[in-house]
Coordinates of C-alpha atoms in Angstrom, one line a residue:
Chain A
X7 CA 0.0 0.0 0.0
X8 CA 2.7 2.4 1.0
X9 CA 4.6 1.5 -2.1
X10 CA 1.7 2.4 -4.3
X11 CA 1.2 5.7 -2.5
X12 CA 4.9 6.5 -3.1
X13 CA 4.5 5.7 -6.8
X14 CA 1.5 7.9 -6.9
X15 CA 3.4 10.8 -5.4
X16 CA 6.2 10.3 -7.8
X17 CA 3.9 10.3 -10.8
X18 CA 2.0 13.3 -9.6
X19 CA 5.2 15.3 -9.1
X20 CA 6.3 14.3 -12.6
X21 CA 3.0 15.1 -14.3
X22 CA 1.8 18.2 -12.6
X23 CA 4.8 20.4 -12.4
X24 CA 2.9 23.6 -12.7
X25 CA 0.9 23.0 -9.5
X26 CA 2.5 23.8 -6.3
X27 CA 3.5 20.5 -4.9
X28 CA 5.0 20.7 -1.5
X29 CA 5.5 17.0 -0.8
X30 CA 5.4 17.2 2.9
X31 CA 5.8 14.2 5.0
X32 CA 2.6 14.7 6.9
X33 CA -0.5 13.0 5.7
X34 CA -2.7 16.1 5.8
X35 CA -0.5 17.9 3.4
X36 CA -0.5 14.9 1.1
X37 CA -4.2 14.8 0.9
X38 CA -4.4 18.5 0.2
X39 CA -1.8 18.1 -2.5
X40 CA -3.7 15.3 -4.1
X41 CA -6.8 17.5 -4.2
X42 CA -4.9 20.2 -5.9
X43 CA -3.5 17.9 -8.5
X44 CA -6.8 16.2 -9.1
X45 CA -7.2 17.9 -12.5
X46 CA -3.8 16.9 -13.5
X47 CA -4.4 13.4 -12.4
X48 CA -7.5 12.6 -14.3
X49 CA -6.5 14.1 -17.7
X50 CA -3.4 12.3 -19.0
X51 CA -4.0 9.0 -20.7
X52 CA -0.8 7.3 -19.6
X53 CA -2.1 7.5 -16.0
X54 CA -5.1 5.3 -16.9
X55 CA -4.4 2.5 -14.4
X56 CA -3.9 5.0 -11.5
X57 CA -6.7 7.1 -12.7
X58 CA -9.5 4.6 -12.1
X59 CA -8.6 4.1 -8.4
X60 CA -8.1 7.7 -7.6
X61 CA -10.7 8.9 -9.9
X62 CA -13.1 6.7 -8.2
X63 CA -12.1 8.1 -4.9
X64 CA -12.6 11.7 -6.0
X65 CA -15.8 10.9 -7.8
X66 CA -17.1 9.3 -4.6
X67 CA -16.1 12.3 -2.6
X68 CA -17.9 14.6 -5.0
X69 CA -20.9 12.4 -4.8
X70 CA -20.8 12.4 -1.0
X71 CA -20.6 16.2 -1.1
X72 CA -23.6 16.3 -3.5
X73 CA -25.6 14.0 -1.3
X74 CA -24.8 16.0 1.7
X75 CA -25.8 19.1 -0.1
X76 CA -29.1 17.5 -1.1
X77 CA -29.7 16.4 2.4
X78 CA -29.0 19.8 3.9
X79 CA -31.2 21.5 1.3
X80 CA -34.2 19.3 1.8
X81 CA -36.9 21.5 3.3
X82 CA -34.6 23.7 5.3
X83 CA -37.6 25.2 7.1
X84 CA -39.0 21.9 8.3
X85 CA -37.5 21.0 11.7
X86 CA -38.1 17.4 10.9
X87 CA -35.5 17.5 8.1
X88 CA -33.0 19.3 10.4
X89 CA -32.9 16.4 12.8
X90 CA -29.5 14.6 12.5
X91 CA -31.1 11.2 12.7
X92 CA -33.4 11.9 9.9
X93 CA -30.5 13.4 7.8
X94 CA -28.5 10.3 8.4
X95 CA -31.5 8.2 7.2
X96 CA -31.5 10.2 3.9
X97 CA -27.9 9.3 3.2
X98 CA -27.9 6.1 1.1
X99 CA -25.1 4.5 3.0
X100 CA -26.9 5.2 6.3
X101 CA -30.0 3.6 4.9
X102 CA -28.2 0.5 3.9
X103 CA -26.6 0.3 7.4
X104 CA -30.0 0.9 9.0
X105 CA -31.7 -1.8 6.9
X106 CA -29.0 -4.3 7.7
X107 CA -29.5 -3.5 11.4
X108 CA -33.2 -4.0 11.1
X109 CA -32.5 -7.4 9.6
X110 CA -30.0 -8.5 12.2
X111 CA -31.8 -7.2 15.2
X112 CA -35.4 -7.8 14.3
X113 CA -35.9 -10.2 11.4
X114 CA -33.3 -12.7 12.4
X115 CA -34.6 -13.2 15.9
X116 CA -38.3 -13.0 14.9
X117 CA -38.2 -15.1 11.8
X118 CA -34.9 -16.9 11.3
X119 CA -36.4 -19.0 8.5
X120 CA -37.3 -16.0 6.4
X121 CA -34.0 -14.3 7.2
X122 CA -32.0 -17.3 6.1
X123 CA -34.0 -17.8 3.0
X124 CA -33.4 -14.2 1.9
X125 CA -29.7 -14.7 2.6
X126 CA -29.7 -17.9 0.5
X127 CA -31.4 -16.0 -2.3
X128 CA -28.7 -13.4 -2.0
X129 CA -31.3 -10.7 -1.5
X130 CA -30.1 -7.9 0.7
X131 CA -32.5 -5.6 2.5
X132 CA -31.5 -2.5 0.5
X133 CA -32.7 -4.0 -2.8
X134 CA -36.3 -3.3 -1.8
X135 CA -35.9 -1.5 1.5
X136 CA -34.5 1.7 0.1
X137 CA -37.7 2.3 -1.9
X138 CA -39.9 1.2 1.0
X139 CA -38.2 3.7 3.3
X140 CA -37.6 6.6 0.9
X141 CA -41.3 6.7 -0.2
X142 CA -42.6 5.6 3.2
X143 CA -44.2 2.5 1.6
X144 CA -45.9 4.8 -0.9
X145 CA -45.5 2.3 -3.8
X146 CA -46.2 -0.8 -1.8
X147 CA -49.8 -0.1 -0.9
X148 CA -52.7 1.3 -2.9
X149 CA -52.7 5.0 -2.7
X150 CA -56.1 5.1 -0.9
X151 CA -54.6 3.2 2.0
X152 CA -51.5 5.3 2.4
X153 CA -53.1 7.9 4.7
X154 CA -54.1 5.2 7.0
X155 CA -50.6 3.8 7.2
X156 CA -48.9 7.2 7.5
X157 CA -51.3 8.2 10.3
X158 CA -49.9 5.3 12.2
X159 CA -46.3 5.9 11.2
X160 CA -46.4 9.6 12.3
X161 CA -48.5 9.0 15.3
X162 CA -45.4 8.7 17.5
X163 CA -43.6 11.7 16.3
X164 CA -41.5 12.7 13.4
X165 CA -38.7 10.2 14.0
X166 CA -41.0 7.4 13.0
X167 CA -40.0 5.0 15.8
X168 CA -42.3 2.3 14.4
X169 CA -40.9 2.2 10.9
X170 CA -38.8 -0.9 11.3
X171 CA -41.8 -2.8 12.8
X172 CA -43.7 -2.0 9.7
X173 CA -40.9 -3.4 7.5
X174 CA -40.8 -6.6 9.6
X175 CA -44.6 -6.8 9.7
X176 CA -44.7 -6.5 5.9
X177 CA -42.0 -9.1 5.4
X178 CA -43.6 -11.6 7.7
X179 CA -47.0 -11.0 6.3
X180 CA -45.6 -11.8 2.9
X181 CA -43.7 -14.8 4.2
X182 CA -45.6 -17.4 2.1
X183 CA -44.6 -15.8 -1.2
X184 CA -41.1 -14.9 0.1
X185 CA -40.2 -18.6 0.8
X186 CA -40.5 -19.4 -2.9
X187 CA -37.3 -21.3 -3.9
X188 CA -36.8 -19.1 -7.0
X189 CA -34.9 -15.9 -6.0
X190 CA -36.4 -14.0 -8.9
X191 CA -39.9 -14.7 -7.7
X192 CA -39.0 -13.7 -4.2
X193 CA -37.5 -10.4 -5.5
X194 CA -40.5 -9.7 -7.7
X195 CA -42.7 -10.2 -4.7
X196 CA -40.6 -7.8 -2.7
X197 CA -40.4 -5.2 -5.4
X198 CA -44.1 -5.3 -6.1
X199 CA -46.0 -6.6 -3.1
X200 CA -49.5 -7.8 -4.0
X201 CA -52.4 -7.9 -1.6
X202 CA -50.7 -6.5 1.5
X203 CA -53.3 -5.4 3.9
X204 CA -52.6 -2.1 5.6
X205 CA -54.8 -2.9 8.5
X206 CA -53.1 -6.2 9.1
X207 CA -49.6 -4.7 8.7
X208 CA -50.4 -2.0 11.2
X209 CA -52.0 -4.4 13.7
X210 CA -48.9 -6.7 13.3
X211 CA -46.4 -3.9 13.8
X212 CA -48.3 -2.7 16.9
X213 CA -48.0 -6.2 18.2
X214 CA -44.3 -6.3 17.4
X215 CA -43.7 -3.0 19.1
X216 CA -45.7 -4.0 22.3
X217 CA -46.4 -7.7 22.3
X218 CA -47.9 -7.6 25.8
X219 CA -50.4 -4.9 24.9
X220 CA -51.4 -5.9 21.4
X221 CA -52.1 -9.5 20.5
X222 CA -50.7 -10.9 17.3
X223 CA -53.4 -10.4 14.6
X224 CA -54.8 -13.4 12.9
X225 CA -53.5 -14.2 9.4
X226 CA -54.8 -11.8 6.8
X227 CA -57.1 -13.0 4.0
X228 CA -55.1 -14.7 1.2
X229 CA -53.6 -12.2 -1.2
X230 CA -55.4 -11.8 -4.5
X231 CA -53.8 -13.3 -7.5
X232 CA -51.8 -11.1 -9.9
X233 CA -54.5 -11.4 -12.5
X234 CA -57.0 -9.6 -10.4
X235 CA -56.0 -6.0 -10.8
X236 CA -55.0 -3.5 -8.2
X237 CA -58.2 -1.6 -8.9
X238 CA -60.1 -4.4 -7.4
X239 CA -58.1 -3.9 -4.3
X240 CA -58.7 -0.2 -4.3
X241 CA -62.4 -0.6 -4.6
X242 CA -62.7 -2.8 -1.6
X243 CA -59.9 -1.3 0.4
X244 CA -62.4 0.5 2.8
X245 CA -64.1 -2.7 3.4
X246 CA -60.9 -4.5 4.2
X247 CA -59.9 -1.8 6.5
X248 CA -63.2 -2.2 8.3
X249 CA -62.6 -5.9 8.8
X250 CA -59.1 -5.3 10.0
X251 CA -60.3 -2.6 12.4
X252 CA -62.7 -5.1 13.8
X253 CA -60.1 -7.6 14.6
X254 CA -57.9 -5.0 16.3
X255 CA -60.7 -3.7 18.4
X256 CA -61.7 -7.1 19.5
X257 CA -58.2 -7.6 20.7
X258 CA -58.5 -4.6 22.9
X259 CA -61.9 -5.7 24.1
X260 CA -63.7 -2.3 23.7
X261 CA -65.1 -1.0 20.5
X262 CA -64.2 2.6 20.2
X263 CA -65.9 5.4 18.3
X264 CA -63.6 5.1 15.4
X265 CA -64.4 1.4 15.1
X266 CA -68.1 2.0 15.1
X267 CA -67.6 4.7 12.4
X268 CA -65.5 2.2 10.4
X269 CA -68.2 -0.4 10.6
X270 CA -70.7 2.2 9.4
X271 CA -68.3 3.0 6.5
X272 CA -68.2 -0.7 5.7
X273 CA -71.9 -0.8 5.7
X274 CA -72.2 2.2 3.5
X275 CA -69.7 0.7 1.1
X276 CA -71.7 -2.5 1.0
X277 CA -74.9 -0.5 0.4
X278 CA -73.2 1.3 -2.4
X279 CA -71.6 -1.7 -4.2
X280 CA -73.4 -4.9 -3.3
X281 CA -76.8 -4.2 -4.9
X282 CA -75.3 -3.2 -8.2
X283 CA -72.9 -6.2 -8.2
X284 CA -75.7 -8.6 -7.3
X285 CA -78.0 -7.2 -10.0
X286 CA -75.2 -7.6 -12.5
X287 CA -74.7 -11.2 -11.4
X288 CA -78.4 -11.9 -11.6
X289 CA -78.5 -10.4 -15.1
X290 CA -75.7 -12.6 -16.3
X291 CA -77.2 -15.7 -14.8
X292 CA -80.9 -15.5 -15.6
X293 CA -81.7 -19.2 -15.6
X294 CA -79.1 -20.7 -13.3
X295 CA -79.1 -24.2 -11.9
X296 CA -80.5 -24.6 -8.3
X297 CA -77.0 -24.8 -6.7
X298 CA -76.3 -21.3 -8.1
X299 CA -79.8 -19.9 -7.9
X300 CA -80.1 -20.4 -4.2
X301 CA -77.1 -18.5 -3.0
X302 CA -77.7 -15.9 -5.7
X303 CA -81.2 -15.5 -4.3
X304 CA -79.8 -15.0 -0.9
X305 CA -77.3 -12.4 -2.2
X306 CA -80.2 -10.6 -3.9
X307 CA -82.2 -10.6 -0.8
X308 CA -79.4 -9.2 1.3
X309 CA -78.8 -6.5 -1.2
X310 CA -82.5 -5.7 -1.3
X311 CA -82.3 -5.4 2.5
X312 CA -79.4 -3.0 2.1
X313 CA -81.2 -1.0 -0.4
X314 CA -84.3 -0.6 1.7
X315 CA -84.6 3.1 2.3
X316 CA -85.0 2.7 6.0
X317 CA -81.6 3.9 7.1
X318 CA -82.7 3.4 10.7
X319 CA -79.9 0.9 11.2
X320 CA -77.3 3.6 10.8
X321 CA -79.2 6.0 13.0
X322 CA -79.5 3.4 15.7
X323 CA -75.8 2.8 15.8
X324 CA -75.1 6.5 15.8
X325 CA -77.4 7.0 18.6
X326 CA -75.6 4.3 20.6
X327 CA -72.5 6.4 20.1
X328 CA -74.4 9.4 21.5
X329 CA -75.2 7.4 24.6
X330 CA -71.5 7.0 25.2
X331 CA -71.2 10.8 25.2
X332 CA -69.7 11.2 21.8
X333 CA -70.8 13.6 19.1
X334 CA -73.0 11.4 16.9
X335 CA -73.0 13.7 13.8
X336 CA -69.3 13.9 13.7
X337 CA -68.5 10.2 13.9
X338 CA -71.3 9.2 11.7
X339 CA -71.2 11.7 8.9
X340 CA -67.5 12.3 8.6
X341 CA -66.6 8.7 8.2
X342 CA -69.4 8.1 5.7
X343 CA -68.4 10.9 3.4
X344 CA -65.5 9.2 1.7
X345 CA -67.5 6.1 1.1
X346 CA -70.3 8.0 -0.6
X347 CA -67.9 9.8 -3.0
X348 CA -66.0 6.6 -3.7
X349 CA -66.1 5.1 -7.2
X350 CA -68.2 2.3 -5.9
X351 CA -71.2 4.4 -5.2
X352 CA -70.9 6.1 -8.6
X353 CA -71.0 2.7 -10.2
X354 CA -74.1 1.8 -8.2
X355 CA -75.8 5.0 -9.3
X356 CA -75.0 4.5 -12.9
X357 CA -76.3 1.0 -12.8
X358 CA -79.4 1.8 -10.9
X359 CA -80.7 5.3 -11.3
X360 CA -83.4 4.7 -8.9
X361 CA -81.1 4.5 -5.9
X362 CA -80.1 8.1 -6.1
X363 CA -83.7 9.4 -5.9
X364 CA -84.4 7.0 -3.1
X365 CA -81.6 8.4 -1.0
X366 CA -82.9 11.9 -1.5
X367 CA -86.3 10.9 -0.3
X368 CA -84.9 9.5 2.9
X369 CA -83.3 12.7 3.8
X370 CA -86.7 14.6 3.5
X371 CA -88.4 15.0 6.9
X372 CA -92.1 14.4 6.6
X373 CA -94.1 17.5 7.6
X374 CA -97.0 17.3 9.9
X375 CA -99.5 20.1 10.1
X376 CA -100.8 20.6 13.6
X377 CA -104.4 21.6 14.1
X378 CA -105.2 24.4 16.5
X379 CA -106.8 21.9 19.0
X380 CA -103.6 20.0 19.2
X381 CA -101.8 23.1 20.3
X382 CA -104.4 24.1 22.9
X383 CA -102.6 22.7 25.8
X384 CA -100.0 25.1 27.1
X385 CA -97.9 22.4 28.7
X386 CA -97.3 20.7 25.3
X387 CA -93.8 21.1 23.8
X388 CA -94.9 20.0 20.4
X389 CA -94.4 22.5 17.6
X390 CA -97.6 24.4 16.7
X391 CA -98.7 27.0 14.1
X392 CA -98.9 29.7 16.7
X393 CA -95.9 29.3 19.0
X394 CA -96.2 32.8 20.4
X395 CA -99.9 32.4 21.1
X396 CA -100.7 35.5 19.1
X397 CA -104.0 34.3 17.7
X398 CA -107.0 35.0 19.8
X399 CA -109.5 32.8 18.0
Chain B
X1 CA -37.8 -27.3 -5.5
X2 CA -39.7 -25.8 -8.4
X3 CA -38.5 -27.3 -11.7
X4 CA -36.4 -25.1 -13.9
X5 CA -38.5 -23.6 -16.6
X6 CA -35.6 -22.1 -18.5
X7 CA -32.3 -23.2 -20.1
X8 CA -30.2 -20.1 -19.4
X9 CA -30.4 -17.2 -17.1
X10 CA -29.0 -13.8 -18.3
X11 CA -28.7 -10.8 -16.1
X12 CA -29.1 -7.5 -17.9
X13 CA -28.7 -4.0 -16.6
X14 CA -30.2 -0.7 -17.7
X15 CA -28.2 2.4 -17.0
X16 CA -28.2 6.0 -18.1
X17 CA -29.2 9.5 -16.9
X18 CA -32.4 10.2 -15.1
X19 CA -35.4 10.5 -17.3
X20 CA -34.0 9.0 -20.5
X21 CA -36.6 6.2 -20.4
X22 CA -34.9 3.2 -18.9
X23 CA -38.0 2.1 -17.0
X24 CA -40.2 2.8 -20.0
X25 CA -38.0 0.6 -22.2
X26 CA -38.2 -2.2 -19.6
X27 CA -41.9 -1.8 -19.3
X28 CA -42.4 -1.9 -23.0
X29 CA -40.3 -5.0 -23.2
X30 CA -41.7 -6.9 -20.3
X31 CA -45.4 -5.8 -20.2
X32 CA -45.8 -4.2 -23.7
X33 CA -47.1 -1.2 -22.0
X34 CA -46.2 2.5 -22.1
X35 CA -47.2 5.3 -19.7
X36 CA -46.2 9.0 -20.0
X37 CA -46.3 9.4 -16.2
X38 CA -42.9 9.9 -14.9
X39 CA -42.3 7.8 -11.8
X40 CA -38.6 8.0 -10.9
X41 CA -37.0 4.7 -10.0
X42 CA -35.8 4.6 -6.4
X43 CA -32.6 2.6 -6.1
X44 CA -33.1 -0.3 -8.2
X45 CA -36.0 -2.3 -9.8
X46 CA -36.2 -5.5 -11.5
X47 CA -38.2 -7.5 -14.0
X48 CA -38.1 -10.9 -15.5
X49 CA -39.0 -12.0 -19.0
X50 CA -38.4 -15.3 -20.7
X51 CA -37.5 -15.3 -24.4
X52 CA -36.7 -18.1 -26.8
X53 CA -33.5 -17.8 -28.8
X54 CA -32.2 -20.6 -31.1
X55 CA -34.5 -23.1 -29.4
X56 CA -33.3 -22.2 -25.9
X57 CA -35.5 -20.8 -23.3
X58 CA -33.6 -17.8 -21.8
X59 CA -34.7 -16.1 -18.7
X60 CA -33.8 -12.5 -18.8
X61 CA -33.4 -11.0 -15.4
X62 CA -33.4 -7.2 -16.1
X63 CA -32.3 -4.7 -13.5
X64 CA -33.5 -1.2 -13.9
X65 CA -31.4 1.3 -12.1
X66 CA -32.1 4.8 -10.9
X67 CA -30.4 7.4 -13.1
X68 CA -30.2 10.0 -10.3
X69 CA -26.7 10.6 -9.2
X70 CA -27.6 10.2 -5.5
X71 CA -28.2 6.5 -6.0
X72 CA -24.9 6.0 -7.7
X73 CA -23.3 4.1 -4.9
X74 CA -26.2 1.7 -4.7
X75 CA -26.6 1.1 -8.3
X76 CA -23.0 0.6 -9.2
X77 CA -22.9 -2.4 -6.9
X78 CA -25.2 -4.2 -9.3
X79 CA -22.9 -3.8 -12.3
X80 CA -20.8 -6.7 -11.1
X81 CA -23.2 -9.6 -11.8
X82 CA -24.5 -8.2 -15.1
X83 CA -23.8 -10.1 -18.3
X84 CA -25.3 -7.4 -20.5
X85 CA -25.6 -3.7 -20.1
X86 CA -27.9 -1.3 -21.9
X87 CA -26.7 2.3 -21.8
X88 CA -29.6 4.6 -22.6
X89 CA -29.6 8.3 -23.5
X90 CA -32.4 10.6 -24.7
X91 CA -32.0 11.8 -28.3
X92 CA -33.8 15.0 -27.3
X93 CA -31.4 15.8 -24.5
X94 CA -27.8 16.5 -25.3
X95 CA -26.6 16.2 -21.8
X96 CA -27.7 12.6 -21.5
X97 CA -25.7 11.9 -24.6
X98 CA -22.6 13.6 -23.2
X99 CA -22.9 11.6 -20.1
X100 CA -22.6 8.4 -22.0
X101 CA -18.9 8.7 -21.6
X102 CA -19.3 8.9 -17.8
X103 CA -21.6 5.8 -17.8
X104 CA -19.0 3.9 -19.9
X105 CA -16.4 4.8 -17.3
X106 CA -18.7 3.4 -14.7
X107 CA -19.0 0.2 -16.6
X108 CA -15.2 0.0 -16.9
X109 CA -14.8 0.4 -13.2
X110 CA -17.6 -1.7 -11.8
X111 CA -18.7 -4.3 -14.4
X112 CA -17.2 -7.6 -15.5
X113 CA -14.6 -7.1 -18.2
X114 CA -16.4 -9.3 -20.8
X115 CA -19.9 -7.7 -20.2
X116 CA -21.8 -7.2 -23.5
X117 CA -22.7 -3.5 -24.0
X118 CA -25.3 -1.7 -26.1
X119 CA -26.0 2.0 -26.5
X120 CA -29.6 3.0 -27.0
X121 CA -30.8 6.4 -28.1
X122 CA -34.3 6.5 -26.8
X123 CA -37.3 8.7 -27.6
X124 CA -36.6 8.5 -31.4
X125 CA -40.3 9.1 -32.0
X126 CA -39.7 12.8 -31.0
X127 CA -38.0 13.7 -34.2
X128 CA -39.0 17.4 -33.9
X129 CA -37.2 17.7 -30.6
X130 CA -34.1 15.8 -31.6
X131 CA -30.9 17.2 -30.2
X132 CA -28.5 14.4 -30.9
X133 CA -28.2 13.1 -34.5
X134 CA -28.1 9.4 -35.2
X135 CA -24.6 9.8 -36.7
X136 CA -23.2 11.1 -33.4
X137 CA -24.7 8.1 -31.6
X138 CA -23.3 5.7 -34.2
X139 CA -19.9 7.5 -33.9
X140 CA -19.6 7.1 -30.2
X141 CA -20.7 3.5 -30.4
X142 CA -18.1 2.7 -33.2
X143 CA -15.4 4.5 -31.2
X144 CA -16.0 2.2 -28.2
X145 CA -16.9 -0.9 -30.3
X146 CA -20.4 -1.2 -29.0
X147 CA -23.7 -2.0 -30.6
X148 CA -26.0 0.9 -31.2
X149 CA -29.7 1.4 -31.8
X150 CA -32.2 4.1 -31.7
X151 CA -35.4 3.1 -29.9
X152 CA -38.7 4.4 -28.8
X153 CA -40.5 2.9 -25.9
X154 CA -43.5 5.0 -26.7
X155 CA -43.8 4.0 -30.3
X156 CA -42.4 0.5 -29.7
X157 CA -39.5 0.9 -32.0
X158 CA -36.6 -1.5 -31.7
X159 CA -37.3 -2.4 -28.1
X160 CA -37.7 -6.1 -28.5
X161 CA -34.9 -6.1 -31.1
X162 CA -32.5 -4.5 -28.7
X163 CA -33.1 -7.0 -26.0
X164 CA -33.0 -9.9 -28.4
X165 CA -29.7 -8.7 -29.9
X166 CA -28.1 -8.2 -26.5
X167 CA -29.3 -11.6 -25.4
X168 CA -28.0 -13.2 -28.6
X169 CA -24.6 -11.6 -28.1
X170 CA -24.4 -13.1 -24.6
X171 CA -25.6 -16.4 -25.9
X172 CA -22.8 -16.3 -28.4
X173 CA -20.3 -16.0 -25.6
X174 CA -21.7 -18.6 -23.3
X175 CA -20.5 -22.1 -23.5
X176 CA -22.8 -24.2 -25.6
X177 CA -24.3 -21.2 -27.3
X178 CA -22.5 -21.8 -30.6
X179 CA -19.4 -23.1 -32.1
X180 CA -16.7 -20.5 -31.9
X181 CA -16.1 -20.5 -35.6
X182 CA -19.8 -19.9 -36.3
X183 CA -19.7 -17.1 -33.9
X184 CA -17.1 -15.2 -35.9
X185 CA -18.9 -15.8 -39.1
X186 CA -22.1 -14.5 -37.6
X187 CA -20.5 -11.3 -36.3
X188 CA -18.7 -10.6 -39.5
X189 CA -21.5 -11.4 -41.9
X190 CA -24.8 -11.0 -40.1
X191 CA -24.6 -8.4 -37.5
X192 CA -23.5 -5.4 -39.4
X193 CA -26.1 -5.4 -42.1
X194 CA -28.8 -6.3 -39.6
X195 CA -27.8 -3.4 -37.4
X196 CA -28.0 -1.0 -40.4
X197 CA -31.4 -2.3 -41.0
X198 CA -32.7 -1.5 -37.6
X199 CA -31.4 2.0 -37.9
X200 CA -33.2 2.5 -41.1
X201 CA -36.3 1.1 -39.6
X202 CA -36.3 3.7 -36.9
X203 CA -37.2 7.3 -37.4
X204 CA -37.1 7.6 -41.2

């Protein structure tokens, strides 16, 4: 090594005579000199062999400076990006180190089988993990589900202390497809996760973070096959979330306002989508054999029940909420809004124009005209035509 | 163990500046699909496609790298295992062409010595915005002794051809691919005219 360095020094002093080359014995001076002679070093062709090693070194240094610059310039006004831990995370080398740490400290003890298999496939964490982290899982889940996941991620402050649990939860949730003997298949699964359930991943990572408080969630529904498109997932994402929410809440024992609202949202989604889907099914299968006709009939009955304009079911549940001292309008309406504007309900309206008008009717309050006699009694609180008792008749 | 559904496995790599269309080229080839939405590649991505060449089933494992400089240290670590590298520039953006030299240097420094290379001038459907003439592309390819093609992922020009030609070149090298003599004959007689043909096919 020292020999090579000496050779380098000799060559430099030969080639870059114009530069001030004070070949001091101290290392600091040497480095500085090298920096000065960088231009001289990279240009001449006869230095090609030397060039690649040193050139690489300087290119790397330039790159490091560029990355540092990028990191420092990222949202200078946001305190989050000023935190040194966060800045470290934005540096690619730090990300790789971090991901390896997550693997060694969490994946290996929790699921040695999966960790070993990934090793055997020669798949390092950074291959997929850099994207997972950089976009905060933004490409791994349907966009509609991202807010849900991010709410959880940011719930414990800007340093995202739960993020490695999410990584582990995702990996273990996908375990079945990740144990495929073909490394290519495994890598594809990691690069483009299919059918990952946000609710399940969150419940799982909660369990990983506090195993004594949160029970391990039951296994999620089997992922949909590749052929069923992601749109399908998106359409039903709210419903899935509702189901997942249910399982989490049952672990805790108490249904909270948000869970009730989620159930209501699920119900609303069903109301918006099931009738249209059932009608379409019935149209395609007009004369079906009894083993199809019977379940189909049941589905149609259920959807008819959902379509019934009596929305009392929702009101009753909202009222229950009110009994618990929570604002019923807020929990009920707010949660229902996204479902109503979702594509599903549009489809339902398009398929069945009648539904829309029915919904409008429901909202109308039937008017009752009170007769004078009914208002005679002064003690009555019922509304009357002459609340101020101005009429003398 | 799942049974092997292919005879040979080739690892290919796509490199080049950010936004030249590496991911689009890969998408066109693997899914025959094109989208104008720009979604920048983060770190590295990967697709598999099996092709049949000379009666052999060849599984192409194609690595798509991020062009952004910040990912440089990550992406260069994948040069090593690559058997073929596609170097992509954008014919409507001169800088991406100038950077070809830089990418070639990266290949020299990080890739296997015998890696098969190919330069692709992408977006050749945008003739009205062309900033780099085909002659310049050909010249730099000739200078470095590398295959060259102009492609368009959008208009599906030369995409499959490029991958097939790169795969064939690797197949030529691999043991059992061909007799060495036949190899030379093919290079001397077949490749040159066929390449000229591609170029004529594109953007004329």
